[in-house]
Short mmCIF file of C-alpha atoms in Angstrom, two decimals:
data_model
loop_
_atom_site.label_atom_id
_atom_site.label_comp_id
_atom_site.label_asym_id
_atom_site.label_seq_id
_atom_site.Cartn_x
_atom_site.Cartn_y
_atom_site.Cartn_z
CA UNK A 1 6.54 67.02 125.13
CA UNK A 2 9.49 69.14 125.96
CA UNK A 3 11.77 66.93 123.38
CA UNK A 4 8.81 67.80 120.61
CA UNK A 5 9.25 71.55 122.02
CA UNK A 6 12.87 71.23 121.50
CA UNK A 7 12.83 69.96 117.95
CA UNK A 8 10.75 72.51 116.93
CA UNK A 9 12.78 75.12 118.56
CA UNK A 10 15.74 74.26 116.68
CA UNK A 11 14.49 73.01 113.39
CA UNK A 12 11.98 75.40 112.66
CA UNK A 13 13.95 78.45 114.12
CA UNK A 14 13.60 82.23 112.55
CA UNK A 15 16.63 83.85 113.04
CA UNK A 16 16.41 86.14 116.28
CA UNK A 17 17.82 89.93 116.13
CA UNK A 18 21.59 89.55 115.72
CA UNK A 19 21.86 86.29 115.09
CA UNK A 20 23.58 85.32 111.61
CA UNK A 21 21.16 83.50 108.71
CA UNK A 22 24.02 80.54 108.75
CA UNK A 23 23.82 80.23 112.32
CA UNK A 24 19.43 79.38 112.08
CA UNK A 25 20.28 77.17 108.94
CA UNK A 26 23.04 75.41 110.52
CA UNK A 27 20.37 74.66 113.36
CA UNK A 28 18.19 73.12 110.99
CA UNK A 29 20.42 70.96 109.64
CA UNK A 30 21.95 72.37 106.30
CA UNK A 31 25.59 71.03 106.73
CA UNK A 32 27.09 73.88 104.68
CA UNK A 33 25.86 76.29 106.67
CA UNK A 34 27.86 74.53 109.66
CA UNK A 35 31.20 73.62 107.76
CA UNK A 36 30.79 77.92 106.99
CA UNK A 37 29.55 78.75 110.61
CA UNK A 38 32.79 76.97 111.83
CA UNK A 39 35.26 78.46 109.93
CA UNK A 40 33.63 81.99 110.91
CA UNK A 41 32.39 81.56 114.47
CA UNK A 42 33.95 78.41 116.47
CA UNK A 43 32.68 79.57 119.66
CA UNK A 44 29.26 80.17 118.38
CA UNK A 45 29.46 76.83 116.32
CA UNK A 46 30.57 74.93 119.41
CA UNK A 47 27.25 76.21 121.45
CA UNK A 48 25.16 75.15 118.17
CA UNK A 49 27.03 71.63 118.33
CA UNK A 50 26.09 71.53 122.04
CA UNK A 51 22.57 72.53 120.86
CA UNK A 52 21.66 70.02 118.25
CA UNK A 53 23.28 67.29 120.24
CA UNK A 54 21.34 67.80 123.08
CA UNK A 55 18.19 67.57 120.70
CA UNK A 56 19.19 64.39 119.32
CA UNK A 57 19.33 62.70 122.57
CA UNK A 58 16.08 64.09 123.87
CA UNK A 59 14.09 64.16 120.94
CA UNK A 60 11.65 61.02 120.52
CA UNK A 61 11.30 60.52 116.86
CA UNK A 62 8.06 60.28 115.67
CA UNK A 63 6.78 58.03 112.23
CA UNK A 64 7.95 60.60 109.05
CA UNK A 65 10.65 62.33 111.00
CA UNK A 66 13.46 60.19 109.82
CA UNK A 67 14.87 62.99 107.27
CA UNK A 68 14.77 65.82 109.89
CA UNK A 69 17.07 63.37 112.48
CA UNK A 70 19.25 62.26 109.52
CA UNK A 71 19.64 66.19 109.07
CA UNK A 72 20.55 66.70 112.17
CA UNK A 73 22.87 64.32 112.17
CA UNK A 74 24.80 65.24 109.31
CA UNK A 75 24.28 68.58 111.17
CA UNK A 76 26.18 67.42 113.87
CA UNK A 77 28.76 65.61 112.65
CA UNK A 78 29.74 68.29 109.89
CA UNK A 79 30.55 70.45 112.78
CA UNK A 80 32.38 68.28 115.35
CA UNK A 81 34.20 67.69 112.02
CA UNK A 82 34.87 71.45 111.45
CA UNK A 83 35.64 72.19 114.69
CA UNK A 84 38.25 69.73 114.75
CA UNK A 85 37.11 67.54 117.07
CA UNK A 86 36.69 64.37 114.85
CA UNK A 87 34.87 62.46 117.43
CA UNK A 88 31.36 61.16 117.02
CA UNK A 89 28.75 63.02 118.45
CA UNK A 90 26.99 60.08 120.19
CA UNK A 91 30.35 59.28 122.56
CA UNK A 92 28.43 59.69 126.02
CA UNK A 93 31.84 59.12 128.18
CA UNK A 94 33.94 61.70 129.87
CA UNK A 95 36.20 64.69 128.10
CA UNK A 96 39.65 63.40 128.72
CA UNK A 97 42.30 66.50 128.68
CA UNK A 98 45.25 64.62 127.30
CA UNK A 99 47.39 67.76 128.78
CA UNK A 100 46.14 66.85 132.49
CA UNK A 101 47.85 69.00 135.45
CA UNK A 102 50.55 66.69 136.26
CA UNK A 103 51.57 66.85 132.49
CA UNK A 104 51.38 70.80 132.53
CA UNK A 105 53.59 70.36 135.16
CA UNK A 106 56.48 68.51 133.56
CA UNK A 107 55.89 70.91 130.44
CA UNK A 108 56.15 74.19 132.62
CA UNK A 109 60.05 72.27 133.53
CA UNK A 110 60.69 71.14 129.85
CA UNK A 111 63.56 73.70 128.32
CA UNK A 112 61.70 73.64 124.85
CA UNK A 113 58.37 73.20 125.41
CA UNK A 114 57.85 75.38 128.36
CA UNK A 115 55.09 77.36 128.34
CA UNK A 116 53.05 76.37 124.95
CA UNK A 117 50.74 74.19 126.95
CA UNK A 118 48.34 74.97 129.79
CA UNK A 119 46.44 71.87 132.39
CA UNK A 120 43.53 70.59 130.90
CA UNK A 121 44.20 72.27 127.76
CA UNK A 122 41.10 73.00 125.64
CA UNK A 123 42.75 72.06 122.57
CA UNK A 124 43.54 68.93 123.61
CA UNK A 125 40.21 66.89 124.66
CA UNK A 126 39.11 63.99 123.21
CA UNK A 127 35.98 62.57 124.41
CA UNK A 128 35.35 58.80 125.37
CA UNK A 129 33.29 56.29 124.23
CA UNK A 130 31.19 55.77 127.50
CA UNK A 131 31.30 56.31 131.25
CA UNK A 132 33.60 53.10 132.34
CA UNK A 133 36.22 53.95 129.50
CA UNK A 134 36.84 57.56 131.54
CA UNK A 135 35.55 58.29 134.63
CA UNK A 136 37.93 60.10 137.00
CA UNK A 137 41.13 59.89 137.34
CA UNK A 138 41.88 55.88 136.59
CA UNK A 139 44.74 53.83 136.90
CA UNK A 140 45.02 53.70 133.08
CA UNK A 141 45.06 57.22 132.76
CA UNK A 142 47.91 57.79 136.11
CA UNK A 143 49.90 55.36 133.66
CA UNK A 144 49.63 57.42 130.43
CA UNK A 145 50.38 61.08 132.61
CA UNK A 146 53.37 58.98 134.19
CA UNK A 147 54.33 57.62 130.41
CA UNK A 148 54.25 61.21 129.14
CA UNK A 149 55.70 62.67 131.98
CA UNK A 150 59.33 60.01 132.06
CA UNK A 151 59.21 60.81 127.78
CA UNK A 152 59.25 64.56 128.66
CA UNK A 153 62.26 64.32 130.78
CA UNK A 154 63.89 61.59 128.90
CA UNK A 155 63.42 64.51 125.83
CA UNK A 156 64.73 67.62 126.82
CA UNK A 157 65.14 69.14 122.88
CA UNK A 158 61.34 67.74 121.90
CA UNK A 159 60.10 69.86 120.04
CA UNK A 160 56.01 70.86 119.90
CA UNK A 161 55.58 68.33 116.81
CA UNK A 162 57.53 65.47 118.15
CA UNK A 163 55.21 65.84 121.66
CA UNK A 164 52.06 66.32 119.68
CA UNK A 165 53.19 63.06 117.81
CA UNK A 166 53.85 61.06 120.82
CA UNK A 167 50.24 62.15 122.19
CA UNK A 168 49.31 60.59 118.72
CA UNK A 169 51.28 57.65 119.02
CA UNK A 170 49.93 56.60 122.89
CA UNK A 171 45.99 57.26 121.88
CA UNK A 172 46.03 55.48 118.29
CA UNK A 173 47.11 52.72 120.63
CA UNK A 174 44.47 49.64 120.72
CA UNK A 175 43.52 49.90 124.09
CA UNK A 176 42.86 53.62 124.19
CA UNK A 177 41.29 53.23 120.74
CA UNK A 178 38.85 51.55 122.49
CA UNK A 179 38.11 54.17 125.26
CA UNK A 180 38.60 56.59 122.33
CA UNK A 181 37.64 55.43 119.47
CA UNK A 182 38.81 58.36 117.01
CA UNK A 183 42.17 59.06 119.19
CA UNK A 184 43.43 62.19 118.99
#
């Protein structure tokens, strides 16, 4: 019942006082509207992601609603897309911060890249696949900080690009392709 509820909250939405026109078609699944509603509003878009992803998982389909979900979808993925997040909406795992606090640390040392980067960095998340790819603090994940951490200091002229591109290079890597499957 309260999935039902939920469905028809969001897909059959009027737009409420103050509340932009691409924001309630957006919610009902008009992928323009989002790709738009994410280049104007990111914060707002983010909360609509949250919204229609939260309806997705808790809405049970019914016979005939195939083209609403599909919607919803696109919906979905049109603004993880926009929001730069490239990550499929149905990852169920952890947010990793790729900038954890023992990272910050070295950074907040590092001659060139010293404050441009802040722990757990909301920039920098990337979300994984399911709950035993991240879950806490790992050993696989004390490995990459430590990785990062001897390339920092082994790198005192890096600039921003050449640490965003070794971020790049660690997480296109196979095995954290497969806790991440879209990387970073």
């Amino acid at each position: 019942m309260l999935s039902s509820l939920l469905l028809v909250v969001l897909t059959q939405v009027a737009c409420s006082p103050g509340e932009m026109s691409v924001v309630c078609s957006c919610k009902q699944g008009m992928v323009s509207a989002c790709v738009s509603l994410a280049g104007d509003d990111a914060r707002r878009a983010a909360q609509v992601l949250d919204e229609v992803q939260e309806v997705l998982e808790q809405a049970s389909w019914k016979a005939g609603e195939e083209e609403k979900k599909q919607q919803l979808e696109a919906a979905a993925e049109s603004l993880s897309q926009s929001l730069g997040s490239f990550e499929p909406p149905q990852c169920k795992g952890q947010n990793h911060h790729l900038i954890s606090r023992l990272i910050a640390r070295a950074l907040e040392e590092h001659p060139t890249l010293k404050g441009l980067y802040k722990p757990r960095d909301s920039r920098f998340v990337s979300r994984a696949k399911d709950e035993q790819s991240h879950c806490g603090y790992q050993e696989w994940h004390r490995k990459v900080d430590e990785e990062v951490v001897r390339w920092l200091k082994s790198k005192p002229n890096a600039t921003p690009k050449e640490f965003m591109d070794k971020l790049r290079d660690i997480y296109s890597r196979p095995e954290m392709k497969a806790r991440f499957p879209n990387g970073f």
